[in-house]
Short mmCIF file of C-alpha atoms (C1' of nucleotides) in Angstrom, two decimals:
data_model
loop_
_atom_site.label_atom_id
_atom_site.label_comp_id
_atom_site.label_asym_id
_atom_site.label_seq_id
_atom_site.Cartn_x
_atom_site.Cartn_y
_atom_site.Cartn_z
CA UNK A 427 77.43 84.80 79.51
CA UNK A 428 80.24 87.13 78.31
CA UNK A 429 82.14 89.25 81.00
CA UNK A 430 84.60 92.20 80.81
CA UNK A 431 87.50 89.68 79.44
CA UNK A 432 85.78 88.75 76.59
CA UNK A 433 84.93 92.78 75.90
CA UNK A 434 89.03 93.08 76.22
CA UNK A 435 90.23 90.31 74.07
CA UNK A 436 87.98 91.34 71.42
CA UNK A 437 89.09 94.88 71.45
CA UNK A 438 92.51 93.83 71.14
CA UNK A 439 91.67 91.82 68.13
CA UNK A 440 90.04 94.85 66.96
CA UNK A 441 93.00 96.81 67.65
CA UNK A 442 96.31 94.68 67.25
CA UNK A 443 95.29 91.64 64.61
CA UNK A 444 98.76 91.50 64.93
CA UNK A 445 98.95 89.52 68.07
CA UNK A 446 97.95 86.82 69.56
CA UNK A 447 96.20 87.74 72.52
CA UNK A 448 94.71 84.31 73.62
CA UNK A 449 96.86 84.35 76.97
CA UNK A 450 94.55 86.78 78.65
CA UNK A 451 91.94 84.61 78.41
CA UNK A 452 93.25 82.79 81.32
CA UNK A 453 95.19 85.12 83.07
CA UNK A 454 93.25 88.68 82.99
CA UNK A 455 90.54 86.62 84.11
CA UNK A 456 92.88 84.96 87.11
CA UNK A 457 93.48 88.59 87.90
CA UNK A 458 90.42 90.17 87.47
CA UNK A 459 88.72 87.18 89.89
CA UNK A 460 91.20 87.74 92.60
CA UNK A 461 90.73 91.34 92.55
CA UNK A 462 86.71 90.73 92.78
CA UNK A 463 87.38 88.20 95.31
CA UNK A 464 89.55 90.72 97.50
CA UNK A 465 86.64 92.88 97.32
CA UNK A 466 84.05 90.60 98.65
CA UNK A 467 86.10 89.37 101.50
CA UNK A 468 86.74 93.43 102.76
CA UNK A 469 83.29 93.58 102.78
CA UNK A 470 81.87 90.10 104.56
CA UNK A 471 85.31 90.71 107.28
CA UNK A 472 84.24 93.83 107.91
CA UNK A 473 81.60 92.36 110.16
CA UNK A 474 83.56 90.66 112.63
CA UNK A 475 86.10 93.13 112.56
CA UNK A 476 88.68 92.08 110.55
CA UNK A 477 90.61 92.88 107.78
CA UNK A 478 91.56 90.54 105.02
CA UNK A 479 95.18 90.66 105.62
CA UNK A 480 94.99 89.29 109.48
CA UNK A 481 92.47 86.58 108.19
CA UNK A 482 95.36 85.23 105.89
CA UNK A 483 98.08 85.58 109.17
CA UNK A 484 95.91 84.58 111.90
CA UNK A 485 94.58 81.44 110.05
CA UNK A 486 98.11 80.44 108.90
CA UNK A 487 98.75 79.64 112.62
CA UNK A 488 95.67 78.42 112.94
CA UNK A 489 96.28 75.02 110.65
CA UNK A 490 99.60 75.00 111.93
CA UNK A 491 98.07 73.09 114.87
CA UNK A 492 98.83 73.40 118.61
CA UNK A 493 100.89 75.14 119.78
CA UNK A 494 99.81 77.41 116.61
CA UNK A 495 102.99 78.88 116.30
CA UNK A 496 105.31 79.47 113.10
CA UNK A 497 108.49 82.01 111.91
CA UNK A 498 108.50 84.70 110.58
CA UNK A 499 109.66 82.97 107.72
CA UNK A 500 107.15 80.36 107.22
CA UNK A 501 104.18 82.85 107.61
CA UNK A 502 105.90 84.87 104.30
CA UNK A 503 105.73 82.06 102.07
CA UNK A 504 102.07 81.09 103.16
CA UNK A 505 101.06 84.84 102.85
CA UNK A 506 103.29 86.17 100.18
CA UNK A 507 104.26 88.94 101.02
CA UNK A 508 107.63 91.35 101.82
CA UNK A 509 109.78 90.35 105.02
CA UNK A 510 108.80 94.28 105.69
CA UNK A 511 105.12 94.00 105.56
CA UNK A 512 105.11 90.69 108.10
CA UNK A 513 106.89 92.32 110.62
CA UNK A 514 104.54 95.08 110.31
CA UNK A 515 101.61 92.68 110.09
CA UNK A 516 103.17 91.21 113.33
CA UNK A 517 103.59 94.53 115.46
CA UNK A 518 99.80 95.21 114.42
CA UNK A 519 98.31 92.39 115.81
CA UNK A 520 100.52 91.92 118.72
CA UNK A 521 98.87 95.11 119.98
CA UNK A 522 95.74 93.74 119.29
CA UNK A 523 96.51 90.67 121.50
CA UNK A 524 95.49 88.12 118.70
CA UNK A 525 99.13 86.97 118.71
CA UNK A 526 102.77 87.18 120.66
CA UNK A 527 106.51 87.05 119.81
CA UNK A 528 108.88 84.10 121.75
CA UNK A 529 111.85 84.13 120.87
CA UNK A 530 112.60 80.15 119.12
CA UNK A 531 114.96 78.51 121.06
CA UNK A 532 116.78 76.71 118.50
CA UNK A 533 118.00 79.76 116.64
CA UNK A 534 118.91 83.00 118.66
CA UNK A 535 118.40 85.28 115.47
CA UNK A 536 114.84 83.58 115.13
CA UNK A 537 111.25 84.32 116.06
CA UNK A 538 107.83 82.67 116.78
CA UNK A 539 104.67 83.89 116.28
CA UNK A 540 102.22 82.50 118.65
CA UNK A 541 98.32 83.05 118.74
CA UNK A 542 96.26 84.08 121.63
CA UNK A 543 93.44 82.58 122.35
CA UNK A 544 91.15 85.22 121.06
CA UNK A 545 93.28 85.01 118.31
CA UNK A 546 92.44 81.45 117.77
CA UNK A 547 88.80 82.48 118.33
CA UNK A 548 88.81 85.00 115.66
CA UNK A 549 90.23 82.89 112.78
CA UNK A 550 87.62 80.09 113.20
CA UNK A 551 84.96 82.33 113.46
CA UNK A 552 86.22 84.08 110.55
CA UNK A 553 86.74 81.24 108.56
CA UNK A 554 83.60 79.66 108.45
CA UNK A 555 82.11 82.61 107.53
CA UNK A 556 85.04 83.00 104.34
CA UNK A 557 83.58 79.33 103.42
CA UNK A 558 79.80 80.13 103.34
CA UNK A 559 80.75 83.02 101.02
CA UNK A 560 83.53 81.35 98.66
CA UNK A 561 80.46 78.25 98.26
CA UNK A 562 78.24 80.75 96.91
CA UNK A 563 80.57 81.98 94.50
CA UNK A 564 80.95 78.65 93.32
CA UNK A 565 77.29 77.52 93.10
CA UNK A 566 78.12 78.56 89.63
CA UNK A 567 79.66 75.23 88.90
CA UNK A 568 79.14 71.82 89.43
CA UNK A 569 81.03 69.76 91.37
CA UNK A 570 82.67 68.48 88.70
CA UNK A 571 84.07 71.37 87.22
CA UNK A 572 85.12 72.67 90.68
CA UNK A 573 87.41 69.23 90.44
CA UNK A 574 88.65 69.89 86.98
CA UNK A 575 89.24 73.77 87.56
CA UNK A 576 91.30 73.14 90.59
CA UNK A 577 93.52 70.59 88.89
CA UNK A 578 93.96 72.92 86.03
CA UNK A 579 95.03 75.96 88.70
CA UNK A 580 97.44 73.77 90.59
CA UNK A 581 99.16 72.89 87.33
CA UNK A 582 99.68 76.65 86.85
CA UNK A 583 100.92 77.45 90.26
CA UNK A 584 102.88 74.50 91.32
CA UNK A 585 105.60 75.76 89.98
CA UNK A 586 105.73 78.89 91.35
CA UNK A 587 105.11 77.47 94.94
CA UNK A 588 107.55 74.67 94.46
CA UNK A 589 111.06 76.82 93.38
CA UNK A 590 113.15 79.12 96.40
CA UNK A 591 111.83 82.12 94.95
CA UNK B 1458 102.91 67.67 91.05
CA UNK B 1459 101.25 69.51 94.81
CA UNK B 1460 101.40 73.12 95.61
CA UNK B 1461 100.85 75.07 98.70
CA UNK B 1462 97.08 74.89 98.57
CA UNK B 1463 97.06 70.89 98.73
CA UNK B 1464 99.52 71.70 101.89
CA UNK B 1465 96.92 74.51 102.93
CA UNK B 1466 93.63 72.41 101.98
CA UNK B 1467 95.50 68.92 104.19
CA UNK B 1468 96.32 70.99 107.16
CA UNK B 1469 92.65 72.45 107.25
CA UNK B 1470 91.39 68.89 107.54
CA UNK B 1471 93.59 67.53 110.11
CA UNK B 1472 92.98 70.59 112.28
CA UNK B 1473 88.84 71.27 111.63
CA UNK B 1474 87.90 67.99 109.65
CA UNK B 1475 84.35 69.20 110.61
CA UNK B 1476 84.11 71.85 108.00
CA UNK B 1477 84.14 71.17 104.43
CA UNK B 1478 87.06 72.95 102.98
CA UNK B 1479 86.59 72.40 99.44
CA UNK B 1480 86.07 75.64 98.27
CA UNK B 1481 89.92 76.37 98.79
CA UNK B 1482 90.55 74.32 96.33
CA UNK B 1483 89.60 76.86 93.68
CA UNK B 1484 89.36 80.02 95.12
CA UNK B 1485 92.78 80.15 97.20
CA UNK B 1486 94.64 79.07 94.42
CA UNK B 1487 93.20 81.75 92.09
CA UNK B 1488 94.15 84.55 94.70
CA UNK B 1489 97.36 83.31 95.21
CA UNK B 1490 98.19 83.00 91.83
CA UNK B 1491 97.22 86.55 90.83
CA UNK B 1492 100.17 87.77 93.95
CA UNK B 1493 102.41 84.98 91.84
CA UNK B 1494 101.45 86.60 88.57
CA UNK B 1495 101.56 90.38 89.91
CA UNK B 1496 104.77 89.56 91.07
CA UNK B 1497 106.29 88.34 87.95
CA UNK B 1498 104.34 91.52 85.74
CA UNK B 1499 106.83 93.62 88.41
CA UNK B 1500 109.79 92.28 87.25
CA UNK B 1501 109.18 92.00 83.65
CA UNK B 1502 108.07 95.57 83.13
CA UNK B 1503 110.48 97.08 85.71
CA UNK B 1504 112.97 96.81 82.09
CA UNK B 1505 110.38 99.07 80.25
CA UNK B 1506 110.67 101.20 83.79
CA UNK B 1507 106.56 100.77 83.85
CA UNK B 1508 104.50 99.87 87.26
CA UNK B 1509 101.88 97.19 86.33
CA UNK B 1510 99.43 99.96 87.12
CA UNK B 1511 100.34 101.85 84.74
CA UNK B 1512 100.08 99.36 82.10
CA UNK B 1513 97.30 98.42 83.35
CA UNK B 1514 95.61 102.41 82.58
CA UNK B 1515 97.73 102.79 79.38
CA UNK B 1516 96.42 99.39 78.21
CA UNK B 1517 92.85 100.53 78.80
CA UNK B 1518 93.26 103.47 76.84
CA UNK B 1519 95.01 101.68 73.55
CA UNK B 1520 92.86 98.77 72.85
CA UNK B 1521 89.70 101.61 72.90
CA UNK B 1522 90.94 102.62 69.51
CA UNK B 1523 91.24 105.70 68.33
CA UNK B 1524 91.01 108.72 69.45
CA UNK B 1525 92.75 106.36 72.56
CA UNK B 1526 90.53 108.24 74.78
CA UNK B 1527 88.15 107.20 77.68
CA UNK B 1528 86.81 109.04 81.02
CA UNK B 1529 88.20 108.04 84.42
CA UNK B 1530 84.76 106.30 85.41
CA UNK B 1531 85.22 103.95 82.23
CA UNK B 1532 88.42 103.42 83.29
CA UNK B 1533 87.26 102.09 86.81
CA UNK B 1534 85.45 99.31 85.27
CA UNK B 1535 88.29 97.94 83.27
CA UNK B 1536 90.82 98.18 86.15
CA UNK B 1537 89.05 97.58 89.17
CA UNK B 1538 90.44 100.36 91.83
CA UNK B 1539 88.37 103.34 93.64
CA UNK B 1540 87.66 106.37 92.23
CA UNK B 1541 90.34 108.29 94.30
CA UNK B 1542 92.88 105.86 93.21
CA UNK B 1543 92.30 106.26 89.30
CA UNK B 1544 92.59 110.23 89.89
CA UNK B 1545 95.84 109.85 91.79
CA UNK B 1546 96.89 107.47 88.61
CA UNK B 1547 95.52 110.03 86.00
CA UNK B 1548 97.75 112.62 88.05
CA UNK B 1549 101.29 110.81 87.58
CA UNK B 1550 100.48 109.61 84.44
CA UNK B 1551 99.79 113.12 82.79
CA UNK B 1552 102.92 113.98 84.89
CA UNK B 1553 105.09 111.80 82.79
CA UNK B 1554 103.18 112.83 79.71
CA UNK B 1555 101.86 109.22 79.11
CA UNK B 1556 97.98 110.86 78.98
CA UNK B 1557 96.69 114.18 79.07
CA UNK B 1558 93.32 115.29 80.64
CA UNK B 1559 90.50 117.02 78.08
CA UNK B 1560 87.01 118.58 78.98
CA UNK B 1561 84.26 116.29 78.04
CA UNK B 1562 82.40 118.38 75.51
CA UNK B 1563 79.20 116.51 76.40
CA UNK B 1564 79.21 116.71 80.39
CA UNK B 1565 80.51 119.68 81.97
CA UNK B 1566 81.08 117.33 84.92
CA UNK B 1567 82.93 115.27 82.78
CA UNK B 1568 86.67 114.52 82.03
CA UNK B 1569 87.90 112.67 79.31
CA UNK B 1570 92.17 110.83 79.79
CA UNK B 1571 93.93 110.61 75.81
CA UNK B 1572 97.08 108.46 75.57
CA UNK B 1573 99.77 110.63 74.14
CA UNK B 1574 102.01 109.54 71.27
CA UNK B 1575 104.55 108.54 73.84
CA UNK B 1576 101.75 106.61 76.21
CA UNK B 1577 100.42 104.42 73.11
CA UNK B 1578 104.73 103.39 72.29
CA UNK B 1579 104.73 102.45 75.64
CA UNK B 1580 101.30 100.34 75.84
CA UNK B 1581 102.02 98.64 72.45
CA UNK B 1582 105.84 98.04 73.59
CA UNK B 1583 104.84 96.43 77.15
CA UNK B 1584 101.97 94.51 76.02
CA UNK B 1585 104.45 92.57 73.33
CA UNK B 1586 106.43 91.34 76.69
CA UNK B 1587 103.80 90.68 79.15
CA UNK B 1588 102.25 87.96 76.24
CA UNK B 1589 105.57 86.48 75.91
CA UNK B 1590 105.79 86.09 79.94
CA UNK B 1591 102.22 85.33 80.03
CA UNK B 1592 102.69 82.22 77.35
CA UNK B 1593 106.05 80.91 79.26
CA UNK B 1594 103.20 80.53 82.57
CA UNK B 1595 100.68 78.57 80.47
CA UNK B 1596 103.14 76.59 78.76
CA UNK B 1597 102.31 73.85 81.32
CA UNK B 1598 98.99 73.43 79.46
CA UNK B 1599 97.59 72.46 76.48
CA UNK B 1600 95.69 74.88 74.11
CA UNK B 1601 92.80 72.20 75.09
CA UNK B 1602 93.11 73.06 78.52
CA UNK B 1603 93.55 76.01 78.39
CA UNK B 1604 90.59 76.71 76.80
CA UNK B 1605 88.46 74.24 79.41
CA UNK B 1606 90.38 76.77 81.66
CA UNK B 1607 88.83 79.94 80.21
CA UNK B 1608 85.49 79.04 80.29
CA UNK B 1609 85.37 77.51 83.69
CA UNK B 1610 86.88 81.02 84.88
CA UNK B 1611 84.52 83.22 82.65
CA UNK B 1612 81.45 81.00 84.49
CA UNK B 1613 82.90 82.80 87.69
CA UNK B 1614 84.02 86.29 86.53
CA UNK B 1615 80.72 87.05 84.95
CA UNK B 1616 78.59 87.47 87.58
CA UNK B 1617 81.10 89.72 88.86
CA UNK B 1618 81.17 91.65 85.49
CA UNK B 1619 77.32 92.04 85.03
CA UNK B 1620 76.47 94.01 88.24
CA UNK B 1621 76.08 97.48 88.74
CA UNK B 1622 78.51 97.01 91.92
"C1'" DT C 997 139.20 77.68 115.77
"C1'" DT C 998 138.26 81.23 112.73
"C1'" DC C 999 136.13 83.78 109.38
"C1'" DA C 1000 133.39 84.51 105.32
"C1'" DA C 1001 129.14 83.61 103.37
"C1'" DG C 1002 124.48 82.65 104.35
"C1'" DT C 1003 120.16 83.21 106.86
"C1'" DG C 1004 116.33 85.38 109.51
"C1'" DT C 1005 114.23 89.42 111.02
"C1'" DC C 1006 113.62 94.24 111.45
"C1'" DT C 1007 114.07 99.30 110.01
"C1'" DT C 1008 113.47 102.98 106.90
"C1'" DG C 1009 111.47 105.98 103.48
"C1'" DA C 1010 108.72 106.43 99.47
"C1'" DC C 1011 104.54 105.60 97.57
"C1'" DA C 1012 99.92 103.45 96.18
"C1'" DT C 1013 95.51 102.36 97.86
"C1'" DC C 1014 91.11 102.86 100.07
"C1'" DA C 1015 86.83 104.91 102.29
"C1'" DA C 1016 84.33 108.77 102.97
"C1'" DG C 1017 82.90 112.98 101.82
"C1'" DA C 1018 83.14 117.56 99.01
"C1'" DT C 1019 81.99 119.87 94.77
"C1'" DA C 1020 79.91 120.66 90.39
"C1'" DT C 1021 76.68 119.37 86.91
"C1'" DT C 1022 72.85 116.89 84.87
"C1'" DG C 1023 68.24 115.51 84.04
"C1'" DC C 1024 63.86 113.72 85.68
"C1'" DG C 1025 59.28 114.18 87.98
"C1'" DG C 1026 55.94 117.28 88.98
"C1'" DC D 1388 60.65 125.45 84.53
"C1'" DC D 1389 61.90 124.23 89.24
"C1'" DG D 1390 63.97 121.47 92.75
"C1'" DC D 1391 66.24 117.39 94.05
"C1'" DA D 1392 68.19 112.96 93.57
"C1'" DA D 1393 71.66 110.95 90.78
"C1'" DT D 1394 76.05 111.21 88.55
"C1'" DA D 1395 81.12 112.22 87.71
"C1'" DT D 1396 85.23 113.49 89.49
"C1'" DC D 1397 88.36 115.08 92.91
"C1'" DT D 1398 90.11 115.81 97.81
"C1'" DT D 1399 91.53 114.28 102.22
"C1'" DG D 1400 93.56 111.50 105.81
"C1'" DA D 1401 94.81 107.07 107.41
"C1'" DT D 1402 96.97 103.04 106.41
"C1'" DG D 1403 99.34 99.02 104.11
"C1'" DT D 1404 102.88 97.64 101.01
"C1'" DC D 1405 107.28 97.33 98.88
"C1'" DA D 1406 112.43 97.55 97.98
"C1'" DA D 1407 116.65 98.00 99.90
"C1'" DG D 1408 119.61 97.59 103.28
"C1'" DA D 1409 121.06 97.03 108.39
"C1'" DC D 1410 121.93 93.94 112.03
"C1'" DA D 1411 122.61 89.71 114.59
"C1'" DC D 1412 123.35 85.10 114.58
"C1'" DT D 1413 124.62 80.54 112.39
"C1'" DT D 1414 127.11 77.36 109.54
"C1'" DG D 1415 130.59 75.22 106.95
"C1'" DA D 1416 135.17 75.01 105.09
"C1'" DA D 1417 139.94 75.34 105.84
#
DNA sequence: TTCAAGTGTCTTGACATCAAGATATTGCGG
DNA sequence: CCGCAATATCTTGATGTCAAGACACTTGAA
């Protein structure tokens, strides 16, 4: 089955014999998946109420494990995003009671970010929910390939996760 | 070598071994690496003084061929945003004389966005650097697997691609 | 002990995005 | 040929994000 990537590389063939284009094969499709993805997840959150970007906060202190607290800090580099946009994130959902500031006790210019318990509610709702529709997705592939695409991924982003930046 | 989504996927387990987390596996990793790989687009066209959405729009419009011309709704499906978005983008990009706006002469309700001679310089200019980044990323794998990698993605994207929605 | 560099979080201001609905035009069924 | 649903684009208002820098505290070297 051909999709829009294919359409684009051959146009750029087409257009630029010049170049070789064969990089997009793998990474307009990486972007173009995550955008589709992004989509589908606004749309099965929107039933309990929740919007995709306090799934990804609330469930980061949710694996964290009792007492489901982390900084600031950590939650950027699970979530990343902008020191800016967390504390925003933060503020939001304080006022929503799904989570709380302390202040850390080991470092007086730090932070924790607690959850409530509805807040813990909300993410394990919400996640098995995210699971039922990622599986679907994937009923695409066998198990098999599943394996082999994710080892091929984490080659590609280990390095990114793995350097300070 | 493990990234954050074998940290992600180990934590999940510990803290709700009774749900079956595999999907993560693939689909986290493929939405976190598109925020690792918009990131990276940022900085490497911030030296052409380009926003990857405009690339993204000016791209669109060069591999068409000539005349470099599409309308706005064509444009949608190559770049994924809403309909109020692509306007707003049409908008600033005429501003900066990148595109200009003509009168579909087949639709009266139609519009159809042409790359100027300065919008195509740009496009072929910044597509030239994001290859080179884009080649630097997949350097970790082999053209083998990188191909393997393609086709396990387009088995996912194509769905996606071949709906009306 | 002191101070300079580093770290962790928050503030600010500009801007891009989305959802929903308004407006204009087309084209099909009757 | 008429009326109405479908189509194509734009407008509006709310909101989320980012980059840059401010501020407070910590750490290590002399």
């Amino acid at each position: 089955m051909e999709d829009e990537v294919d359409r684009l590389v051959a146009a750029w063939r087409r257009e630029r014999p010049d170049l070789d284009v064969e990089p997009l094969e793998v990474l307009s499709r990486v972007s173009r998946l995550a955008r589709h993805l992004d989509r589908a997840r606004r749309i099965a959150f929107a039933e309990h109420h929740l919007e995709p970007w306090e799934f990804d906060v609330l469930t980061s202190l949710r694996r964290a494990g009792p007492p489901y607290q982390l900084s600031p800090g950590q939650l950027l580099t699970q979530t990343l995003v902008t020191s800016g946009t967390m504390t925003n994130r933060i503020d939001r959902l304080t006022k929503k009671n799904l989570v709380e500031r302390l202040p850390d006790p080991s470092d007086r210019r730090g932070v924790l970010v607690r959850l409530t318990a509805e807040g813990r509610d909300k993410a394990d709702q919400s996640l098995a929910g995210l699971l039922d529709q990622e599986r679907a997705i994937l009923g695409e592939l066998s198990r098999r390939q599943r394996g082999e695409l994710a080892g091929l991924l984490r080659q590609l982003t280990a390095p990114f996760d793995n350097v300070p930046g």
